[in-house]
Coordinates of C-alpha atoms in Angstrom, one line a residue:
Chain A
A90 CA -8.7 22.6 -53.6
Q91 CA -6.9 21.3 -51.7
S92 CA -7.1 21.8 -47.0
V93 CA -5.6 20.8 -43.7
S94 CA -9.3 20.6 -41.3
Q95 CA -9.2 19.8 -37.4
H96 CA -11.7 19.9 -35.9
N97 CA -11.5 19.9 -32.2
H98 CA -9.9 23.7 -31.8
H99 CA -9.4 23.1 -27.9
V100 CA -9.2 19.8 -26.1
I101 CA -8.9 19.8 -22.1
L102 CA -8.0 16.7 -20.4
S103 CA -7.4 15.1 -17.4
E104 CA -4.2 13.1 -17.0
A105 CA -4.1 9.6 -17.8
A106 CA -7.4 10.5 -20.7
S107 CA -6.9 8.9 -23.5
L108 CA -6.4 11.4 -26.6
E109 CA -8.2 11.1 -30.2
L110 CA -7.2 14.3 -32.4
G111 CA -9.7 14.5 -35.4
C112 CA -7.7 15.1 -39.1
N113 CA -8.8 15.2 -42.4
Y114 CA -7.5 16.7 -45.5
S115 CA -7.8 17.3 -49.1
Y116 CA -5.7 16.6 -51.5
G117 CA -5.5 16.1 -55.1
G118 CA -3.2 12.4 -55.7
T119 CA -0.4 10.9 -53.0
V120 CA 0.1 12.6 -49.7
N121 CA 2.1 12.8 -47.3
L122 CA 0.8 13.3 -43.4
F123 CA 2.4 14.9 -40.5
W124 CA 1.6 16.4 -37.5
Y125 CA 4.1 18.9 -36.0
V126 CA 3.6 20.1 -31.6
Q127 CA 4.0 23.4 -30.4
Y128 CA 4.9 23.9 -27.1
P129 CA 4.2 27.4 -25.1
G130 CA 5.9 29.2 -27.1
Q131 CA 7.8 27.0 -29.1
H132 CA 9.0 25.9 -32.7
L133 CA 7.0 22.9 -34.1
Q134 CA 8.4 19.6 -34.1
L135 CA 7.8 16.9 -35.8
L136 CA 5.3 14.2 -33.8
L137 CA 5.1 11.5 -36.3
K138 CA 4.7 11.1 -41.0
Y139 CA 3.4 9.0 -42.9
F140 CA 4.6 8.4 -46.2
S141 CA 3.3 4.8 -47.1
G142 CA 3.4 1.5 -45.8
D143 CA 1.9 0.3 -42.6
P144 CA -1.4 2.9 -42.4
L145 CA -0.7 3.2 -38.7
V146 CA 2.2 5.2 -37.9
K147 CA 4.4 5.9 -34.0
G148 CA 5.7 8.6 -33.6
I149 CA 7.5 10.8 -30.3
K150 CA 6.3 10.8 -26.4
G151 CA 3.6 7.4 -26.8
F152 CA 1.6 9.2 -30.4
E153 CA 1.0 7.1 -32.9
A154 CA -1.6 8.2 -36.2
E155 CA -3.5 5.9 -38.8
F156 CA -4.4 6.9 -42.3
I157 CA -7.9 6.0 -43.3
K158 CA -7.0 6.7 -47.5
S159 CA -11.1 6.1 -47.7
K160 CA -11.7 8.6 -45.3
F161 CA -9.3 11.7 -45.8
S162 CA -8.4 11.5 -42.4
F163 CA -4.9 11.0 -40.5
N164 CA -6.0 11.4 -36.6
L165 CA -4.1 11.4 -33.3
R166 CA -3.8 9.2 -30.9
K167 CA -2.5 8.8 -27.6
P168 CA -3.6 6.4 -25.1
S169 CA -2.3 7.7 -21.7
V170 CA -1.8 12.5 -22.2
Q171 CA 0.2 13.9 -19.4
W172 CA 0.4 17.2 -18.6
S173 CA 4.1 17.6 -20.1
D174 CA 1.1 16.9 -23.3
T175 CA -0.4 20.1 -23.3
A176 CA 0.6 22.3 -26.6
E177 CA -1.3 23.1 -29.6
Y178 CA -0.1 20.2 -32.3
F179 CA -0.4 21.0 -36.2
C180 CA -1.7 17.9 -38.8
A181 CA -0.4 18.7 -42.0
V182 CA -0.3 17.2 -46.0
N183 CA 2.4 17.6 -48.5
G184 CA 2.5 15.7 -52.3
R185 CA 4.9 13.1 -53.1
N186 CA 8.7 15.4 -53.8
Q187 CA 7.4 17.9 -51.6
G188 CA 9.8 18.7 -49.5
G189 CA 8.7 20.5 -47.0
K190 CA 6.0 22.7 -48.3
L191 CA 3.4 22.4 -45.4
I192 CA -0.3 22.7 -45.9
F193 CA -1.0 23.3 -42.3
G194 CA -4.4 22.7 -39.7
Q195 CA -5.6 25.1 -38.4
G196 CA -4.8 23.1 -35.6
T197 CA -5.7 21.7 -31.8
E198 CA -4.8 23.4 -28.7
L199 CA -4.2 20.8 -26.3
S200 CA -4.3 21.6 -22.1
V201 CA -4.2 18.8 -19.9
K202 CA -5.4 19.0 -16.3
P203 CA -3.0 17.5 -13.8
Chain B
D29 CA 23.8 19.9 -35.9
A30 CA 21.8 23.3 -34.1
G31 CA 19.1 22.7 -36.4
V32 CA 17.3 26.1 -38.3
I33 CA 18.2 29.7 -36.2
Q34 CA 16.2 32.7 -36.4
S35 CA 17.2 36.3 -35.3
P36 CA 16.2 38.0 -34.1
R37 CA 13.9 36.2 -31.4
H38 CA 11.5 39.0 -31.0
E39 CA 11.3 42.6 -32.8
V40 CA 9.3 45.2 -31.6
T41 CA 9.4 48.1 -34.1
E42 CA 6.8 51.8 -34.9
M43 CA 4.1 51.2 -38.2
G44 CA 6.2 52.3 -41.4
Q45 CA 9.5 50.8 -40.2
E46 CA 11.8 48.8 -42.4
V47 CA 11.9 45.1 -40.4
T48 CA 14.2 42.4 -41.0
L49 CA 14.1 38.8 -40.2
R50 CA 17.1 36.7 -39.9
C51 CA 17.8 32.6 -41.8
K52 CA 19.9 29.8 -41.1
P53 CA 19.2 26.3 -42.7
I54 CA 21.0 23.5 -42.0
S55 CA 23.6 22.9 -43.6
G56 CA 23.0 20.8 -46.3
H57 CA 19.3 21.8 -47.2
D58 CA 18.4 22.2 -50.6
Y59 CA 14.7 23.9 -49.1
L60 CA 13.8 26.5 -46.8
F61 CA 10.5 28.2 -46.5
W62 CA 9.4 30.8 -44.5
Y63 CA 5.7 30.5 -42.7
R64 CA 4.5 33.6 -40.3
Q65 CA 2.0 32.3 -38.2
T66 CA -1.5 34.6 -36.8
M67 CA -4.2 33.3 -34.7
M68 CA -6.8 34.3 -37.7
R69 CA -5.0 32.5 -40.6
G70 CA -3.0 30.2 -38.7
L71 CA 0.2 29.1 -40.4
E72 CA 0.6 29.6 -43.8
L73 CA 3.6 29.2 -46.1
L74 CA 4.7 33.1 -47.2
I75 CA 7.5 31.3 -50.7
Y76 CA 10.0 28.9 -50.6
F77 CA 13.5 28.9 -52.4
N78 CA 15.6 25.7 -53.7
N79 CA 19.5 26.0 -53.8
N80 CA 19.2 30.3 -53.0
V81 CA 16.1 30.3 -55.6
P82 CA 12.3 31.6 -55.0
I83 CA 10.4 28.8 -56.5
D84 CA 6.8 30.0 -55.0
D85 CA 6.0 33.9 -53.2
S86 CA 1.8 33.1 -54.2
G87 CA 1.4 33.7 -50.4
M88 CA 3.8 36.3 -49.5
P89 CA 1.0 38.8 -49.3
E90 CA 1.7 41.9 -50.1
D91 CA 4.6 43.9 -52.2
R92 CA 5.7 45.5 -48.8
F93 CA 6.6 42.0 -48.9
S94 CA 10.3 41.0 -50.3
A95 CA 12.8 37.4 -49.1
K96 CA 16.3 36.6 -50.6
M97 CA 18.2 34.1 -50.7
P98 CA 22.1 35.2 -51.3
N99 CA 24.1 31.8 -50.3
A100 CA 23.0 28.2 -49.2
S101 CA 22.9 29.3 -45.5
F102 CA 21.5 32.7 -45.5
S103 CA 17.8 34.1 -46.3
T104 CA 15.9 37.4 -44.8
L105 CA 12.4 38.3 -45.2
K106 CA 11.7 42.3 -45.4
I107 CA 8.9 44.1 -44.5
Q108 CA 8.6 48.0 -45.5
P109 CA 7.1 49.7 -44.2
S110 CA 6.0 48.0 -41.4
E111 CA 2.0 47.7 -40.3
P112 CA 0.2 46.3 -37.1
R113 CA -1.2 43.4 -39.5
D114 CA 2.0 42.4 -40.2
S115 CA 2.5 41.5 -36.6
A116 CA 2.4 36.7 -35.7
V117 CA 5.6 34.6 -35.4
Y118 CA 8.0 34.0 -39.1
F119 CA 9.0 30.2 -38.6
C120 CA 12.0 29.7 -41.2
A121 CA 12.3 25.9 -42.4
S122 CA 13.9 24.1 -44.1
S123 CA 13.7 20.4 -45.4
P124 CA 17.2 18.1 -47.6
H125 CA 15.4 17.3 -50.8
S126 CA 12.0 17.3 -52.4
G127 CA 11.7 13.5 -52.1
N128 CA 9.7 12.7 -49.0
T129 CA 11.0 14.5 -45.5
E130 CA 10.1 16.1 -43.0
A131 CA 10.2 20.3 -42.7
F132 CA 12.7 21.7 -40.2
F133 CA 11.9 24.5 -38.3
G134 CA 13.3 27.2 -36.2
Q135 CA 12.0 28.9 -33.1
G136 CA 10.9 31.7 -35.0
T137 CA 10.4 35.9 -34.7
R138 CA 7.7 36.8 -32.5
L139 CA 7.1 40.8 -34.4
T140 CA 5.3 43.2 -32.8
V141 CA 4.6 46.3 -35.2
V142 CA 2.6 48.5 -32.9

């Protein structure tokens, strides 16, 4: 079955701490991978995406993610979080040539304490 | 471009009433998706269209739900009759093609059925 698993449901960090959010997927075939962010009361915005090439992907606001094919993982990282990073983060996957048809993980709520 | 536009932003209705959610995709995008977000089930795809034609409605929970796309710039999601368990945030998203691309999300409609 196709699925995405995010292991951390709620993460609480202090400002300047490093962040790593786990994401594992189960999907047959070649995949595209995404991280979306949802700030409180807002819509989903794309943080970064991986289609092919360099497995280390850099996104907006200092976020990056690494695709490790052998581990079926696409973990999100940021070396130093800010209070404004408080949001919910969603990992998503789809197959090649499926456009915006996405399978989402359950989301990880990140709270950054000032 | 104004992005994906959804209306209304908030809807409160009584059980048994008909509810219609509206979406205007980004101009030129061939694909339109309806997603539902709940605490229990996270983000799930309800239905999607390609060039105004419904392609996969397997995510539509019940016959009470229906969606239409009469033209390239407008889609509706209707619930009739509505029930309290339909309370959720409903997102519309669009993507330009079926290739490697992300989904662009609207602001969502927060539906509360009392």
